mmCIF file of C-alpha atoms and ligand atoms in Angstrom:
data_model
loop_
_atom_site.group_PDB
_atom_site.id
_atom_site.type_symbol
_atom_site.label_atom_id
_atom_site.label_comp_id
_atom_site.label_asym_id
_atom_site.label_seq_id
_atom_site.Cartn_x
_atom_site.Cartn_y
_atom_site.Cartn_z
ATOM 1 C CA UNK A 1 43.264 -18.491 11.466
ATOM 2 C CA UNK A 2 40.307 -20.504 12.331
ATOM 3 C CA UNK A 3 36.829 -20.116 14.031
ATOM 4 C CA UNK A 4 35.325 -22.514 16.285
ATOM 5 C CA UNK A 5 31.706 -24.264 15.088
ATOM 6 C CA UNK A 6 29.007 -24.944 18.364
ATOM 7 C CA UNK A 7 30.049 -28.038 18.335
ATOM 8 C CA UNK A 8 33.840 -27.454 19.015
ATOM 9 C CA UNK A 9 35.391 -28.333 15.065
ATOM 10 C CA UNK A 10 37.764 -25.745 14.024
ATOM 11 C CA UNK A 11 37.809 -25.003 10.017
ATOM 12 C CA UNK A 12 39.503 -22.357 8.182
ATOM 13 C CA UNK A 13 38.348 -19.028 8.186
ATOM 14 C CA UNK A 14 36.892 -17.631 4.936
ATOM 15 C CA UNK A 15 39.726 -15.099 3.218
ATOM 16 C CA UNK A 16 37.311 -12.915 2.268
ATOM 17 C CA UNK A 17 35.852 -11.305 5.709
ATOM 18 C CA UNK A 18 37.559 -8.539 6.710
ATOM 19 C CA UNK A 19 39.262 -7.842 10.289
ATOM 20 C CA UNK A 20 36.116 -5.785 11.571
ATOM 21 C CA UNK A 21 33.842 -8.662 11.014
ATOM 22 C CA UNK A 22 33.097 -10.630 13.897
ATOM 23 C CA UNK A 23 33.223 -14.509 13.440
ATOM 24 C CA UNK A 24 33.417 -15.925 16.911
ATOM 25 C CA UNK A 25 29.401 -15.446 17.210
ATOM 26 C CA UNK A 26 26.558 -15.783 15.023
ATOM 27 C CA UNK A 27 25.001 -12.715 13.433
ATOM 28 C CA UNK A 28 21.350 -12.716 12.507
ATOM 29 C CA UNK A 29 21.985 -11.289 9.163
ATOM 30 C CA UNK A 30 24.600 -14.370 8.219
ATOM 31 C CA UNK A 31 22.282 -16.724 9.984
ATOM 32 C CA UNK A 32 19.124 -16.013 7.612
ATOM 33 C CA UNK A 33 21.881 -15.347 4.944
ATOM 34 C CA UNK A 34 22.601 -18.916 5.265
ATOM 35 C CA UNK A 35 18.810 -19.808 5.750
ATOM 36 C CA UNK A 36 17.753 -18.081 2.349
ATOM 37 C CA UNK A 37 20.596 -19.750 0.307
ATOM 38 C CA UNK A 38 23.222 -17.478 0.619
ATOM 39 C CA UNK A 39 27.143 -18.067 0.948
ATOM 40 C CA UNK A 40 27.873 -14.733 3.492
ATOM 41 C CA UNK A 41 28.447 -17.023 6.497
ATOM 42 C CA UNK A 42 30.698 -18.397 8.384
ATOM 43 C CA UNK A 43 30.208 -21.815 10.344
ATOM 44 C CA UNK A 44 29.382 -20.389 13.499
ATOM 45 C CA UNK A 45 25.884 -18.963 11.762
ATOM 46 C CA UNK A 46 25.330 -22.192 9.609
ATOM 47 C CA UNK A 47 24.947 -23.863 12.924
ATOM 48 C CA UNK A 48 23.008 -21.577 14.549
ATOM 49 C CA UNK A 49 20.748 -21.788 11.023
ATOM 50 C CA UNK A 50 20.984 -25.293 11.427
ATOM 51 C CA UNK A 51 19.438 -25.536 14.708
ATOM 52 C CA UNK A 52 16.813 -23.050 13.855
ATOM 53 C CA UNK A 53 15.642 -25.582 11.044
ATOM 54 C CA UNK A 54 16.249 -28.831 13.429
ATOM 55 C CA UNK A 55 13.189 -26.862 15.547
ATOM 56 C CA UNK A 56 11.027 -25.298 12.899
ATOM 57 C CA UNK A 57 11.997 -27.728 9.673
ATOM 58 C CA UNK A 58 9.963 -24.518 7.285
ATOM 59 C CA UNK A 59 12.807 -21.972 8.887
ATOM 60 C CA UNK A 60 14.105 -21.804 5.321
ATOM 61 C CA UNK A 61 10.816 -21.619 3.770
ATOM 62 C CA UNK A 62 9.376 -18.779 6.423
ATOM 63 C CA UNK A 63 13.176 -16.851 5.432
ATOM 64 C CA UNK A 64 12.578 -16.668 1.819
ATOM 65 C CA UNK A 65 8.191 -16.043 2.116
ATOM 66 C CA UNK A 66 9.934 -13.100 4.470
ATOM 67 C CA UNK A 67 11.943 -12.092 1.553
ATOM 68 C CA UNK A 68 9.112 -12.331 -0.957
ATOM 69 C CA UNK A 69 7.073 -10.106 2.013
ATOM 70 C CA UNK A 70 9.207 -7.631 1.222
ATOM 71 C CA UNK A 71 9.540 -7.096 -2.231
ATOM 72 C CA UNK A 72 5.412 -7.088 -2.085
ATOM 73 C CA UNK A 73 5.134 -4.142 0.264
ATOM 74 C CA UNK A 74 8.098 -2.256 -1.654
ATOM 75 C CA UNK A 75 6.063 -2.859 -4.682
ATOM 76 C CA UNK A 76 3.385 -1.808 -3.454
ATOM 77 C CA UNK A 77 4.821 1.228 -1.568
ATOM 78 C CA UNK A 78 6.219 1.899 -4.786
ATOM 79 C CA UNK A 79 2.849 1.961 -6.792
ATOM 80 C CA UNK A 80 1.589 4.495 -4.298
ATOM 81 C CA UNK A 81 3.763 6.641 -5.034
ATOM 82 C CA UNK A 82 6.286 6.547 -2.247
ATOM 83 C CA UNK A 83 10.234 6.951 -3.495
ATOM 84 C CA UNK A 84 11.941 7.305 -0.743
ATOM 85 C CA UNK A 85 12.836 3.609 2.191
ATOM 86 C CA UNK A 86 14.306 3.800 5.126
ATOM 87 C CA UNK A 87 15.317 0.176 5.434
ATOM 88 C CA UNK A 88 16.318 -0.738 9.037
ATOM 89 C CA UNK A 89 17.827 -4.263 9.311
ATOM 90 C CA UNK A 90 18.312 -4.679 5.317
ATOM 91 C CA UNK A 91 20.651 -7.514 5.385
ATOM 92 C CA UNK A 92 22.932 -8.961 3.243
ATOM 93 C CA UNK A 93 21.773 -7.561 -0.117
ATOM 94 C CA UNK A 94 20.172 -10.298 -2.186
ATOM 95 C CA UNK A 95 17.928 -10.474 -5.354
ATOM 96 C CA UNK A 96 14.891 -8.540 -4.767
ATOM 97 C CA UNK A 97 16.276 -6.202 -2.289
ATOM 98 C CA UNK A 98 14.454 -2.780 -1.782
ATOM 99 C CA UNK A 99 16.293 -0.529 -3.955
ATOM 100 C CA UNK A 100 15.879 -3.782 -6.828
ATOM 101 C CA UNK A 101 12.104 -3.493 -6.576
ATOM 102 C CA UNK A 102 11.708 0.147 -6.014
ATOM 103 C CA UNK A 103 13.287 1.572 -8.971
ATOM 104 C CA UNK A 104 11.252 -0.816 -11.462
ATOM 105 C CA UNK A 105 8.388 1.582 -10.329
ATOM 106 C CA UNK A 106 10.324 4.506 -9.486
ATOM 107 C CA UNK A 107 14.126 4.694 -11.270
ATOM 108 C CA UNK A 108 15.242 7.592 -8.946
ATOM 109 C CA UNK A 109 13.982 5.940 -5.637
ATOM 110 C CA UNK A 110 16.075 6.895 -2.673
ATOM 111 C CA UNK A 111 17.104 3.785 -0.708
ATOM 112 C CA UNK A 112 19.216 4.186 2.877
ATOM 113 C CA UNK A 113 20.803 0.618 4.240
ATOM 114 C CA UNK A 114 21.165 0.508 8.178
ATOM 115 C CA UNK A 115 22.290 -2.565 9.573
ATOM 116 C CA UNK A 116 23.928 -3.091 12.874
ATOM 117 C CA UNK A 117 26.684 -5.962 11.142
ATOM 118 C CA UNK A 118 29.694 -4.599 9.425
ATOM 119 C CA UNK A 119 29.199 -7.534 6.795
ATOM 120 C CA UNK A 120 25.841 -5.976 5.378
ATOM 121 C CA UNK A 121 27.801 -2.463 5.021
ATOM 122 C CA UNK A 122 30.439 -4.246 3.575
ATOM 123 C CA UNK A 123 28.280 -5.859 1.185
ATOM 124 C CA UNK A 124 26.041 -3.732 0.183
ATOM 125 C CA UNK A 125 28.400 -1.082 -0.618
ATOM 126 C CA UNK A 126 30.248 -3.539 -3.067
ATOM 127 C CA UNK A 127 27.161 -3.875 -4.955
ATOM 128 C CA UNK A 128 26.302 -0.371 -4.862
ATOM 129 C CA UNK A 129 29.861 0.572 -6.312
ATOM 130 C CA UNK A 130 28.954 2.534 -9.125
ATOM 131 C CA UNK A 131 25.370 3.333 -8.310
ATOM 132 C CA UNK A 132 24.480 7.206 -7.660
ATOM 133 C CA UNK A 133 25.415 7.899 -4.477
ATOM 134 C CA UNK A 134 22.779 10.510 -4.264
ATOM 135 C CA UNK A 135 20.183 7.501 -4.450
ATOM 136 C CA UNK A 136 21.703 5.183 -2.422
ATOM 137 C CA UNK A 137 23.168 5.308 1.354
ATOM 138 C CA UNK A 138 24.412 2.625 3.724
ATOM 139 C CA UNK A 139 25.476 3.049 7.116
ATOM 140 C CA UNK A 140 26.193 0.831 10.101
ATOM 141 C CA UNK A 141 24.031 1.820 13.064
ATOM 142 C CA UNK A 142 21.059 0.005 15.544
ATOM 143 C CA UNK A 143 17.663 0.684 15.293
ATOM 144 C CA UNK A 144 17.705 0.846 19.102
ATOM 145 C CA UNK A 145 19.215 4.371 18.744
ATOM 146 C CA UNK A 146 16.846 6.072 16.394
ATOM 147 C CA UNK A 147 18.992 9.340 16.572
ATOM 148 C CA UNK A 148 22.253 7.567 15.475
ATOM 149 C CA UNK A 149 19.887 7.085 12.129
ATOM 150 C CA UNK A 150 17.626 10.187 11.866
ATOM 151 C CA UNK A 151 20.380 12.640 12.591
ATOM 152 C CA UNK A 152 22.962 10.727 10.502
ATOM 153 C CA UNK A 153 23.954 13.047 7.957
ATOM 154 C CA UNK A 154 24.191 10.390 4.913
ATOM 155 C CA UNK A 155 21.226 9.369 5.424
ATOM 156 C CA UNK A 156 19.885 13.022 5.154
ATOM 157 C CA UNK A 157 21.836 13.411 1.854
ATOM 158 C CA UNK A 158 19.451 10.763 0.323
ATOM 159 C CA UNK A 159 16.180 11.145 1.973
ATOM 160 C CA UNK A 160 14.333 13.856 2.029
ATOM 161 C CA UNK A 161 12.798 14.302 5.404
ATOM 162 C CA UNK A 162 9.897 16.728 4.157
ATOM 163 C CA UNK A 163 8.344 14.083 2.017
ATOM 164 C CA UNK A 164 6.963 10.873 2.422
ATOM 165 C CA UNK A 165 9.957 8.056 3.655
ATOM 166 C CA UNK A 166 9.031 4.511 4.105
ATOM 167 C CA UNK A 167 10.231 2.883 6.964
ATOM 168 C CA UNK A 168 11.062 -0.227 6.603
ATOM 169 C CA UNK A 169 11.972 -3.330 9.947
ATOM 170 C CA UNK A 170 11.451 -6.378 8.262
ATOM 171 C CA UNK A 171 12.472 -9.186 10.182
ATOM 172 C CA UNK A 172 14.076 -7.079 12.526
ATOM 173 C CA UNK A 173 11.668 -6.152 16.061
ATOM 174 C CA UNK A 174 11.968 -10.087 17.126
ATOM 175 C CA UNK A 175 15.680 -8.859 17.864
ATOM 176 C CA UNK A 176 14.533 -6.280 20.020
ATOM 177 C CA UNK A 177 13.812 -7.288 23.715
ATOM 178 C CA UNK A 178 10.525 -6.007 25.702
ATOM 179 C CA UNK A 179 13.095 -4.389 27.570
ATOM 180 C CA UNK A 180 14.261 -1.912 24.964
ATOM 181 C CA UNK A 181 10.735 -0.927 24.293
ATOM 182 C CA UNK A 182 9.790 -1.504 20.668
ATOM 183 C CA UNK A 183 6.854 0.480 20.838
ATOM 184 C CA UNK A 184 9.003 3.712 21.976
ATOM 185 C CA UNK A 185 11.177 3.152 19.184
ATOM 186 C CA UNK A 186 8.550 2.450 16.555
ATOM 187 C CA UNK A 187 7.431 5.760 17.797
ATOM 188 C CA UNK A 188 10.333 7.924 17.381
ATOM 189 C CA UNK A 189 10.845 6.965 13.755
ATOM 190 C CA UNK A 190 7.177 7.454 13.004
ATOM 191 C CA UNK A 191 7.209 10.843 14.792
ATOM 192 C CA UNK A 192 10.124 11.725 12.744
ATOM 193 C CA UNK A 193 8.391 10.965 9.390
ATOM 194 C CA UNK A 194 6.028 13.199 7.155
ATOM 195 C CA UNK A 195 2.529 12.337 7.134
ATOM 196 C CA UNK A 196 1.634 9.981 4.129
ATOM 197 C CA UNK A 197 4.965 8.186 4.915
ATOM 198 C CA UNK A 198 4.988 4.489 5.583
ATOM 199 C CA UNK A 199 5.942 1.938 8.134
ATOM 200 C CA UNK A 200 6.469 -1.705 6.843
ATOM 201 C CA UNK A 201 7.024 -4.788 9.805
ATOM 202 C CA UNK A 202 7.524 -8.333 9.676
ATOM 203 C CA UNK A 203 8.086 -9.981 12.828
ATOM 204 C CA UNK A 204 8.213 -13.557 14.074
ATOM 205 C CA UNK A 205 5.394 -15.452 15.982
ATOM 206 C CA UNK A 206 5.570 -18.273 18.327
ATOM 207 C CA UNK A 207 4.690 -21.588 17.298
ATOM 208 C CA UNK A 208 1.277 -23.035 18.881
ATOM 209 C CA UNK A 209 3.760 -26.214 19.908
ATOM 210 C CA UNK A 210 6.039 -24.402 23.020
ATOM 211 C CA UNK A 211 8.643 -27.037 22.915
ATOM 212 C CA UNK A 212 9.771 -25.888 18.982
ATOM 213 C CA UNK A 213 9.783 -22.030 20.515
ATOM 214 C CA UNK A 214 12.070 -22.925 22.522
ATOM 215 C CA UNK A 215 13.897 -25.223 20.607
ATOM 216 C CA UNK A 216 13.884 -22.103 17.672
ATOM 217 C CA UNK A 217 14.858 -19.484 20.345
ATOM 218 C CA UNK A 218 17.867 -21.819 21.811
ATOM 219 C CA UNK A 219 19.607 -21.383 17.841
ATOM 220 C CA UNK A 220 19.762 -17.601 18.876
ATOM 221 C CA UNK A 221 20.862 -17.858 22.258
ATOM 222 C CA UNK A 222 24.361 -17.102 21.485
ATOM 223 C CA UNK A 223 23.968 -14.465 18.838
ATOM 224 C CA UNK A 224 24.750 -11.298 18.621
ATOM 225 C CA UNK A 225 21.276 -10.706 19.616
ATOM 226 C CA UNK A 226 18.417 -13.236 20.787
ATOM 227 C CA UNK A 227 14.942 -13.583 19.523
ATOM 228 C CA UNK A 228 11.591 -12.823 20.891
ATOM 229 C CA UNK A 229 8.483 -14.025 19.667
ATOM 230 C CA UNK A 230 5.406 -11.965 19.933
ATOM 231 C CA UNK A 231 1.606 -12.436 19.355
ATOM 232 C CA UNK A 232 0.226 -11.329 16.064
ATOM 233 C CA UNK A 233 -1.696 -9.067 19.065
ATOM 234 C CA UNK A 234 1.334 -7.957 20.070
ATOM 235 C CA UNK A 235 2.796 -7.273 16.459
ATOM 236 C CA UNK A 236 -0.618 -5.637 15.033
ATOM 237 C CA UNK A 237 -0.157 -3.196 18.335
ATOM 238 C CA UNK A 238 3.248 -1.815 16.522
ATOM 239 C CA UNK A 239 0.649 0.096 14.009
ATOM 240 C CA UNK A 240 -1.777 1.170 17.419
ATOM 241 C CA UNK A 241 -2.251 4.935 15.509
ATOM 242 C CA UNK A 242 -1.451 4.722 11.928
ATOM 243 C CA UNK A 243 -3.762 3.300 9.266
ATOM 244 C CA UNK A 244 -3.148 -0.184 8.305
ATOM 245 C CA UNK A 245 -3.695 -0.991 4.559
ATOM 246 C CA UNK A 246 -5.666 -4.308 3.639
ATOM 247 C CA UNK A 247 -5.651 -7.059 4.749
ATOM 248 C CA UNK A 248 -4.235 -5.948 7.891
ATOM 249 C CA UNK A 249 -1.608 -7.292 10.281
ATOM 250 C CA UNK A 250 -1.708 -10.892 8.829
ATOM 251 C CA UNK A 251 0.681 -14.288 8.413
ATOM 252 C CA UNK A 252 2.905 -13.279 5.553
ATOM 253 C CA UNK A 253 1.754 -15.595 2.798
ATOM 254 C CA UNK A 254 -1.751 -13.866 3.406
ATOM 255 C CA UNK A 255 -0.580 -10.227 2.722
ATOM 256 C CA UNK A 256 -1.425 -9.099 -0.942
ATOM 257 C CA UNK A 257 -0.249 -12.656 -2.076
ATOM 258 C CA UNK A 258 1.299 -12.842 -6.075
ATOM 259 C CA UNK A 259 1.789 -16.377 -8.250
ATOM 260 C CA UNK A 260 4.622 -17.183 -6.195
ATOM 261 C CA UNK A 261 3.094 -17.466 -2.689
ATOM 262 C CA UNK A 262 2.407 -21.135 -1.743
ATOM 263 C CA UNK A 263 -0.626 -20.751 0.552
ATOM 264 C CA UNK A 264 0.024 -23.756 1.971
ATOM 265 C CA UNK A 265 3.234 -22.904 3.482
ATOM 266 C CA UNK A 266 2.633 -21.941 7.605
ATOM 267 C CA UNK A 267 4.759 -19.023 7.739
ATOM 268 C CA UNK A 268 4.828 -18.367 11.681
ATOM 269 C CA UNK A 269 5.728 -14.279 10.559
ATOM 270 C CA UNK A 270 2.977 -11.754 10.938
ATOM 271 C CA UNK A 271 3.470 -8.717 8.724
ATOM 272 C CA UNK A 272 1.551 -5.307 7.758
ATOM 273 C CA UNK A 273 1.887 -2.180 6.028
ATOM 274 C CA UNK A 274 0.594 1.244 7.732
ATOM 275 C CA UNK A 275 0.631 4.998 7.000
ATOM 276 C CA UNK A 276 1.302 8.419 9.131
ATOM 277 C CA UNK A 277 -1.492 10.122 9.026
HETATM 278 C C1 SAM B 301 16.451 -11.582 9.605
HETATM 279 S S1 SAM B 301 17.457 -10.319 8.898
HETATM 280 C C2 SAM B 301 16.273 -9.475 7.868
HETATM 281 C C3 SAM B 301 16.892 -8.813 6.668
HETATM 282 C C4 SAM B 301 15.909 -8.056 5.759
HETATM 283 N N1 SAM B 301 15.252 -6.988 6.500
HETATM 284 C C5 SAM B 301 14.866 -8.987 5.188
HETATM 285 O O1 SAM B 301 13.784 -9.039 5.780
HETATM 286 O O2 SAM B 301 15.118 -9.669 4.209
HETATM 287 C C6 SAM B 301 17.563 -9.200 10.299
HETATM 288 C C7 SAM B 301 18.579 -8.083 10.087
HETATM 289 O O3 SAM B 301 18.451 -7.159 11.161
HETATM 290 C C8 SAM B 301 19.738 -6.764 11.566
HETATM 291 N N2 SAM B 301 19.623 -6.310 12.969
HETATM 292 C C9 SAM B 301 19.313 -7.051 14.065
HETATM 293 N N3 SAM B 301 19.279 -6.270 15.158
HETATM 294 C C10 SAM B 301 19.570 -5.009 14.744
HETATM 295 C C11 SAM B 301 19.692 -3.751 15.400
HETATM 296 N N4 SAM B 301 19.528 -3.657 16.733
HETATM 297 N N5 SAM B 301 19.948 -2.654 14.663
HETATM 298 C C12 SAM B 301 20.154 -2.751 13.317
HETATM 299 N N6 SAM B 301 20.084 -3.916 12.634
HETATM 300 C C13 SAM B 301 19.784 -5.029 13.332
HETATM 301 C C14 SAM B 301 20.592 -7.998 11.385
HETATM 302 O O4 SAM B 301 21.969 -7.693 11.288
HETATM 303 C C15 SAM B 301 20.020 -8.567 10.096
HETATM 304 O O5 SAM B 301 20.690 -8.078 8.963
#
């Protein structure tokens, strides 16, 4: 077997990926995979990562200051007091993922996976192999049908529903077109949550120079799923009711920065952290 690069070469397929993996397009979650340093890719995604960086040569940088987002707002979710994530979109699991950081705060935090690509299932529950699996869930499903994830009955086996849950779309409402109504569906998993539970975004900006937005959106064009920008108005309007902790909806390397930010970096992600009331 082979798979086919966007330019046309033909190379081997990897061994490893198993039949229900789909290699003949590239999947967001291989393409940052690729962009953060990872090897859970196949060419198709490197090229579509490579393009990405031809447009916006800090694409690798804003992937891993994403990353680092993250594990802040676990952290600090964590020090709050909240156990229990709902991470939509998790990705390929990594160092630092949100079970990683949780249980140094919390050792018995209650982590559910979703993730639309068979490969971060996969993954995830190779790691996980020997892990309680009364702490830990993962399940293949799309955030664009909440009830496929707040009815699914493994994830109600880990989280508790009458306490606080932290909802977590990192990186993950750019893949979500105007079309499919973000707000509705930022809604329904909000309703669904206690008050004192959490919602945690990151979301990708556009570029003040159109031409690399374009450029950046063209390495997504034949993905799985395509990417849309949006303001950091348009991003700080996913909170509109809840009660945004400081600083607020902000570029990432601005929110609750540790040693390991470079301020200097222009991370074109806004991100926030806000809370039911
Ligand atoms: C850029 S990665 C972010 C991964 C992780 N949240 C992080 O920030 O490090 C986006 C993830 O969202 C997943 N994704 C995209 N659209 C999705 C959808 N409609 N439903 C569920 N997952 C989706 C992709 O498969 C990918 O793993």
């Amino acid at each position: 077997m082979s798979e086919e690069t966007l330019d046309g070469d033909f190379i081997p397929l990897p061994n490893w990926a198993p039949p229900e993996i789909d290699q003949s397009i590239p999947h967001p979650a291989r393409i940052y995979n690729h962009l953060i340093g990872g090897k859970d890719n196949f060419a198709v995604d490197r090229a579509a990562a490579e393009m990405a960086i031809k447009a916006i040569p800090e694409a690798a940088a804003m992937a891993r200051a994403n990353r680092a987002f993250l594990g802040r707002a676990v952290h600090h979710l964590a020090t709050l007091g909240i156990d229990q994530f709902l991470d939509i979109g998790a990705g390929i699991p990594g160092p630092g993922n949100t079970g990683d950081v949780a249980r140094r705060v919390h050792p018995r935090a209650r982590v559910a996976y979703v993730d639309y690509d068979p490969i971060v299932v996969t993954h995830t529950r190779a790691l996980a192999g020997g892990a309680d699996p009364g702490l830990t869930t993962v399940v293949i499903a799309d955030v664009r049908e909440p009830k496929t994830i707040l009815e699914n009955a493994d994830i109600r086996a880990v989280l508790d529903f009458e306490r606080p849950v932290a909802v977590l779309m990192v990186a993950l409402l750019h893949f979500v077109s105007p079309e499919e109504n973000p707000h509705h569906l930022i809604s329904q998993y909000t309703d669904a949550v206690v008050p004192g539970s959490a919602l945690v975004i990151s979301h990708g900006t556009p570029s003040p120079d159109e031409a690399r937005n374009v450029e950046a959106r063209k390495a997504w064009q034949h993905a799985k799923s395509q990417i849309h920008q949006r303001t950091a108005a348009e991003v700080a309007s996913f909170f509109d009711g809840l009660d945004v902790v400081a600083p607020g909806v902000v570029p990432l390397q601005l929110w609750r920065p540790d040693a390991d930010v470079d301020p200097d970096l222009e991370v074109l992600i806004h991100g926030g952290v806000g809370f039911r009331r």
